Amino acid sequence: MNLALFGATGGTGRCILRQSLPNGEHSIKALVRSPGKLQIEDPNLNIIKGNILDREDVHKTISGTEGVLCALGNSGNNPNNLHTKGSQHLISSMKDLNVDRVVILTSMGLGSSRNQIPWYGRWFTNLFLQDLMADKRRQEELIEESKLGWTIIRPGGLIDGENTGEVYKGTDSDIMAGPIARSEVARFMLDTVTSNSFLHEKPVITTKKRFDMRSMYSQIKQLFERIRTK
Ligand SMILES: NC(=O)c1ccc[n+]([C@@H]2O[C@H](COP(=O)([O-])OP(=O)(O)OC[C@H]3O[C@@H](n4cnc5c(N)ncnc54)[C@H](OP(=O)(O)O)[C@@H]3O)[C@@H](O)[C@H]2O)c1
């Protein structure tokens, strides 16, 4: 399948590339701000240098594709409404180009999944991530209202490396957030965009494991990195 990817230089985006390029599973057009970060040469990868905040760049990236994957994150040098603005550009470009299928990565803790993160997670996001969560909430609303073939995937706490527990993917509202490997999230995004599974749904992906020291440390490190690059 020909796919457009946003967030290719990020943790999850890189996993998407690693999983789909070597076996020729998909052709990918990736919009990146800094092509030098990728260092990948593959006949099935077309890198577009640009910014999701620029409507023309987004249009160019989606043109000629059949589905869109968005693993965007507010990784610095961006306004607080990155996800809102980026989603407006995705939606209007997809409509102009008659591309219907889109899979967006947001977060557990949003909307109906608010009670699926533990109290200390809610406390933490209220204290440090209020702007980011408000932007992602608006992103979800725009996507839901878009009338496109959307799926919103809400992951638990993202970690690098291997998973350490049984993975849950679905819409059960009793499942609590735990750590989940980015590689697992990437696989889920690819499987979802190439099928009609979870169409117009907001599945979560997580393990049922509690956060251990390693995943806590990884989360806190990412948070401080985000604050530092703001
Ligand atoms: N960390 C967690 O535990 C956690 C939990 C739940 C959900 N999430 C969410 O999951 C998503 C993916 O997280 P991640 O850690 O895999 O991603 P990440 O490493 O933060 O990567 C973010 C990606 O977005 C790109 N990007 C940022 N601004 C852009 C712009 N203006 N134009 C184009 N591209 C832009 C970045 O490009 P550059 O390389 O140019 O910066 C990078 O490729 C994020 O939305 C995150 O908030 C995270």
Short mmCIF file of C-alpha atoms and ligand atoms in Angstrom, two decimals:
data_model
loop_
_atom_site.label_atom_id
_atom_site.label_comp_id
_atom_site.label_asym_id
_atom_site.label_seq_id
_atom_site.Cartn_x
_atom_site.Cartn_y
_atom_site.Cartn_z
CA MET A 1 0.00 0.00 0.00
CA ASN A 2 1.16 3.58 -0.61
CA LEU A 3 1.16 5.36 2.74
CA ALA A 4 1.84 8.90 3.95
CA LEU A 5 3.64 9.09 7.30
CA PHE A 6 3.88 12.05 9.68
CA GLY A 7 6.38 11.78 12.56
CA ALA A 8 8.81 9.45 10.73
CA THR A 9 11.86 10.70 12.66
CA GLY A 10 10.20 10.05 16.04
CA GLY A 11 10.27 6.92 18.17
CA THR A 12 7.11 5.31 16.82
CA GLY A 13 7.60 6.67 13.29
CA ARG A 14 11.01 5.01 13.04
CA CYS A 15 9.48 1.69 14.12
CA ILE A 16 6.87 2.07 11.35
CA LEU A 17 9.65 2.56 8.79
CA ARG A 18 11.70 -0.36 10.18
CA GLN A 19 8.72 -2.69 10.02
CA SER A 20 7.42 -1.79 6.59
CA LEU A 21 10.42 -0.95 4.41
CA PRO A 22 12.90 -3.89 4.49
CA ASN A 23 10.35 -6.45 3.30
CA GLY A 24 8.79 -4.08 0.75
CA GLU A 25 5.49 -4.31 2.64
CA HIS A 26 4.56 -0.71 1.83
CA SER A 27 5.75 2.38 -0.01
CA ILE A 28 6.02 5.34 2.30
CA LYS A 29 6.04 9.10 1.73
CA ALA A 30 7.35 10.68 4.89
CA LEU A 31 7.15 14.38 5.73
CA VAL A 32 10.15 15.29 7.90
CA ARG A 33 11.59 18.57 9.15
CA SER A 34 15.19 17.28 9.14
CA PRO A 35 15.87 14.61 6.49
CA GLY A 36 19.42 14.17 7.87
CA LYS A 37 17.92 12.50 10.96
CA LEU A 38 16.73 9.49 8.97
CA GLN A 39 19.83 8.16 7.20
CA ILE A 40 17.74 5.53 5.41
CA GLU A 41 17.98 4.84 1.72
CA ASP A 42 15.24 2.61 0.45
CA PRO A 43 13.50 2.53 -2.93
CA ASN A 44 10.16 2.40 -1.12
CA LEU A 45 10.81 5.53 0.94
CA ASN A 46 10.16 9.00 -0.43
CA ILE A 47 11.26 11.71 2.00
CA ILE A 48 9.57 15.09 1.71
CA LYS A 49 11.30 17.90 3.58
CA GLY A 50 8.75 20.17 5.20
CA ASN A 51 6.53 20.93 8.13
CA ILE A 52 3.05 19.73 9.03
CA LEU A 53 2.22 23.35 9.86
CA ASP A 54 2.54 24.12 6.14
CA ARG A 55 -0.58 23.04 4.25
CA GLU A 56 1.29 22.72 0.91
CA ASP A 57 3.86 20.33 2.44
CA VAL A 58 1.09 18.16 3.81
CA HIS A 59 -0.76 18.13 0.50
CA LYS A 60 2.44 17.13 -1.34
CA THR A 61 3.03 14.27 1.13
CA ILE A 62 -0.46 12.80 0.90
CA SER A 63 -0.70 13.16 -2.88
CA GLY A 64 -0.55 9.72 -4.57
CA THR A 65 -1.04 7.75 -1.34
CA GLU A 66 -3.93 5.54 -0.20
CA GLY A 67 -3.75 5.97 3.56
CA VAL A 68 -2.27 8.21 6.23
CA LEU A 69 -0.42 7.38 9.45
CA CYS A 70 0.17 10.14 11.99
CA ALA A 71 2.68 9.52 14.79
CA LEU A 72 3.29 13.22 15.30
CA GLY A 73 4.53 14.50 18.67
CA ASN A 74 5.22 17.99 19.93
CA SER A 75 8.96 17.43 20.02
CA GLY A 76 10.11 21.03 20.21
CA ASN A 77 10.16 24.26 18.25
CA ASN A 78 6.40 24.11 17.73
CA PRO A 79 3.36 26.11 18.81
CA ASN A 80 1.06 24.60 21.45
CA ASN A 81 -1.59 23.90 18.81
CA LEU A 82 0.66 21.67 16.64
CA HIS A 83 -1.74 18.69 16.66
CA THR A 84 -4.79 20.85 15.98
CA LYS A 85 -3.19 22.72 13.08
CA GLY A 86 -1.54 19.58 11.70
CA SER A 87 -4.84 17.71 11.79
CA GLN A 88 -6.65 20.54 9.99
CA HIS A 89 -4.05 20.27 7.22
CA LEU A 90 -4.29 16.47 7.10
CA ILE A 91 -8.08 16.49 6.89
CA SER A 92 -8.37 19.18 4.23
CA SER A 93 -5.60 17.63 2.10
CA MET A 94 -7.10 14.15 2.38
CA LYS A 95 -10.49 15.46 1.30
CA ASP A 96 -9.01 17.37 -1.64
CA LEU A 97 -7.08 14.28 -2.75
CA ASN A 98 -9.86 11.74 -2.09
CA VAL A 99 -7.76 9.78 0.39
CA ASP A 100 -10.01 8.31 3.07
CA ARG A 101 -8.15 6.07 5.54
CA VAL A 102 -6.28 7.69 8.42
CA VAL A 103 -4.82 6.32 11.66
CA ILE A 104 -3.82 8.84 14.32
CA LEU A 105 -1.82 8.23 17.48
CA THR A 106 -2.95 10.18 20.54
CA SER A 107 -2.84 9.08 24.22
CA MET A 108 -4.63 7.10 26.87
CA GLY A 109 -6.10 9.55 29.36
CA LEU A 110 -8.01 11.49 26.70
CA GLY A 111 -11.80 11.60 26.48
CA SER A 112 -13.51 8.35 27.41
CA SER A 113 -10.13 6.87 28.46
CA ARG A 114 -9.61 9.50 31.19
CA ASN A 115 -10.19 7.00 33.97
CA GLN A 116 -7.92 4.42 32.35
CA ILE A 117 -4.79 6.10 33.66
CA PRO A 118 -3.99 5.91 37.38
CA TRP A 119 -4.61 8.92 39.68
CA TYR A 120 -0.92 9.85 39.70
CA GLY A 121 -0.91 9.85 35.87
CA ARG A 122 -3.88 12.24 35.85
CA TRP A 123 -2.15 14.41 38.43
CA PHE A 124 1.07 14.40 36.37
CA THR A 125 -0.66 15.31 33.08
CA ASN A 126 -2.74 18.06 34.76
CA LEU A 127 0.41 19.55 36.20
CA PHE A 128 2.86 19.26 33.29
CA LEU A 129 0.98 18.36 30.12
CA GLN A 130 -2.18 20.44 30.22
CA ASP A 131 -1.51 22.30 26.95
CA LEU A 132 -0.44 19.15 25.13
CA MET A 133 -3.52 17.20 26.25
CA ALA A 134 -5.84 20.09 25.28
CA ASP A 135 -4.24 20.16 21.82
CA LYS A 136 -4.60 16.39 21.42
CA ARG A 137 -8.21 16.54 22.63
CA ARG A 138 -8.96 19.07 19.89
CA GLN A 139 -7.10 16.86 17.39
CA GLU A 140 -9.33 13.92 18.31
CA GLU A 141 -12.47 16.07 17.93
CA LEU A 142 -11.43 17.28 14.48
CA ILE A 143 -10.64 13.76 13.29
CA GLU A 144 -13.94 12.40 14.65
CA GLU A 145 -15.89 15.17 12.94
CA SER A 146 -14.01 14.74 9.66
CA LYS A 147 -16.21 12.01 8.11
CA LEU A 148 -13.00 10.31 6.93
CA GLY A 149 -12.28 6.62 7.53
CA TRP A 150 -10.50 7.32 10.82
CA THR A 151 -9.13 5.30 13.70
CA ILE A 152 -7.66 6.98 16.77
CA ILE A 153 -5.16 4.80 18.62
CA ARG A 154 -4.53 5.69 22.26
CA PRO A 155 -1.36 4.09 23.64
CA GLY A 156 -0.31 3.61 27.25
CA GLY A 157 3.18 4.80 28.27
CA LEU A 158 5.52 4.45 25.31
CA ILE A 159 8.81 2.64 25.86
CA ASP A 160 11.68 1.69 23.57
CA GLY A 161 12.86 -1.88 23.25
CA GLU A 162 10.94 -5.05 23.85
CA ASN A 163 7.55 -5.44 25.47
CA THR A 164 7.51 -6.96 28.88
CA GLY A 165 3.91 -8.07 29.11
CA GLU A 166 0.86 -9.33 27.29
CA VAL A 167 -0.44 -6.72 24.85
CA TYR A 168 -4.07 -5.55 24.93
CA LYS A 169 -5.60 -3.81 21.87
CA GLY A 170 -9.24 -2.87 22.00
CA THR A 171 -12.01 -0.70 23.33
CA ASP A 172 -12.64 -2.23 26.78
CA SER A 173 -12.97 0.73 29.15
CA ASP A 174 -11.81 -1.28 32.20
CA ILE A 175 -8.23 -1.71 30.92
CA MET A 176 -5.74 0.48 32.79
CA ALA A 177 -2.71 2.07 31.09
CA GLY A 178 0.64 0.34 31.42
CA PRO A 179 3.90 0.50 29.48
CA ILE A 180 3.81 -0.44 25.80
CA ALA A 181 6.65 -0.79 23.30
CA ARG A 182 6.65 1.66 20.39
CA SER A 183 7.35 -1.27 18.03
CA GLU A 184 4.06 -2.87 19.11
CA VAL A 185 2.19 0.42 18.56
CA ALA A 186 3.77 0.77 15.11
CA ARG A 187 2.63 -2.75 14.16
CA PHE A 188 -0.90 -1.97 15.34
CA MET A 189 -0.97 1.27 13.32
CA LEU A 190 0.17 -0.54 10.17
CA ASP A 191 -2.31 -3.40 10.62
CA THR A 192 -5.12 -0.90 11.21
CA VAL A 193 -4.43 1.42 8.28
CA THR A 194 -4.34 -1.51 5.84
CA SER A 195 -7.69 -2.89 7.03
CA ASN A 196 -11.05 -1.64 8.17
CA SER A 197 -10.49 -2.80 11.71
CA PHE A 198 -11.46 -0.32 14.43
CA LEU A 199 -13.03 1.98 11.83
CA HIS A 200 -14.49 5.03 13.64
CA GLU A 201 -13.26 3.66 16.97
CA LYS A 202 -10.68 4.70 19.55
CA PRO A 203 -8.91 1.54 20.67
CA VAL A 204 -6.23 1.64 23.31
CA ILE A 205 -3.00 -0.34 23.11
CA THR A 206 -1.20 -1.20 26.31
CA THR A 207 0.08 -4.00 28.46
CA LYS A 208 -1.68 -4.96 31.67
CA LYS A 209 1.63 -4.58 33.45
CA ARG A 210 2.22 -1.89 36.08
CA PHE A 211 4.85 0.76 35.46
CA ASP A 212 8.20 -0.43 36.78
CA MET A 213 11.29 1.68 37.51
CA ARG A 214 12.59 1.34 33.92
CA SER A 215 9.39 2.60 32.28
CA MET A 216 8.88 5.33 34.92
CA TYR A 217 12.41 6.57 34.32
CA SER A 218 11.86 6.55 30.55
CA GLN A 219 8.61 8.56 30.91
CA ILE A 220 10.14 11.17 33.22
CA LYS A 221 13.20 11.51 30.98
CA GLN A 222 10.96 12.13 27.94
CA LEU A 223 8.97 14.73 29.86
CA PHE A 224 12.05 16.71 30.85
CA GLU A 225 13.42 16.45 27.32
CA ARG A 226 10.15 17.94 26.05
CA ILE A 227 10.23 20.79 28.54
CA ARG A 228 13.91 21.45 27.74
CA THR A 229 13.32 21.72 23.97
CA LYS A 230 10.20 23.88 24.28
N1 LIG B 1 5.76 9.26 25.61
C1 LIG B 1 4.72 8.57 26.01
O1 LIG B 1 4.75 7.80 26.96
C2 LIG B 1 3.43 8.73 25.26
C3 LIG B 1 2.30 8.12 25.76
C4 LIG B 1 1.12 8.21 25.04
C5 LIG B 1 1.10 8.90 23.84
N2 LIG B 1 2.21 9.52 23.39
C6 LIG B 1 2.14 10.25 22.10
O2 LIG B 1 2.49 9.38 21.04
C7 LIG B 1 2.97 10.15 19.93
C8 LIG B 1 4.27 9.56 19.39
O3 LIG B 1 5.26 9.62 20.39
P1 LIG B 1 6.78 9.28 20.05
O4 LIG B 1 7.51 9.41 21.36
O5 LIG B 1 6.89 8.05 19.26
O6 LIG B 1 7.13 10.49 19.09
P2 LIG B 1 8.37 11.51 19.14
O7 LIG B 1 9.63 10.72 19.29
O8 LIG B 1 8.07 12.62 20.09
O9 LIG B 1 8.33 12.07 17.64
C9 LIG B 1 7.54 13.13 17.24
C10 LIG B 1 7.62 13.23 15.72
O10 LIG B 1 6.82 14.35 15.29
C11 LIG B 1 7.64 15.13 14.40
N3 LIG B 1 7.25 16.54 14.37
C12 LIG B 1 7.18 17.40 15.42
N4 LIG B 1 6.80 18.59 14.99
C13 LIG B 1 6.65 18.52 13.64
C14 LIG B 1 6.29 19.46 12.64
N5 LIG B 1 6.00 20.73 12.95
N6 LIG B 1 6.23 19.03 11.36
C15 LIG B 1 6.51 17.75 11.04
N7 LIG B 1 6.88 16.82 11.94
C16 LIG B 1 6.94 17.20 13.24
C17 LIG B 1 9.02 15.00 14.98
O11 LIG B 1 9.98 15.46 14.06
P3 LIG B 1 11.40 16.08 14.52
O12 LIG B 1 12.33 14.89 14.52
O13 LIG B 1 11.71 17.06 13.46
O14 LIG B 1 11.23 16.69 15.89
C18 LIG B 1 9.05 13.49 15.22
O15 LIG B 1 9.26 12.81 14.02
C19 LIG B 1 3.12 11.58 20.45
O16 LIG B 1 2.01 12.35 20.06
C20 LIG B 1 3.12 11.39 21.96
O17 LIG B 1 2.65 12.55 22.64
C21 LIG B 1 3.38 9.43 24.07
#
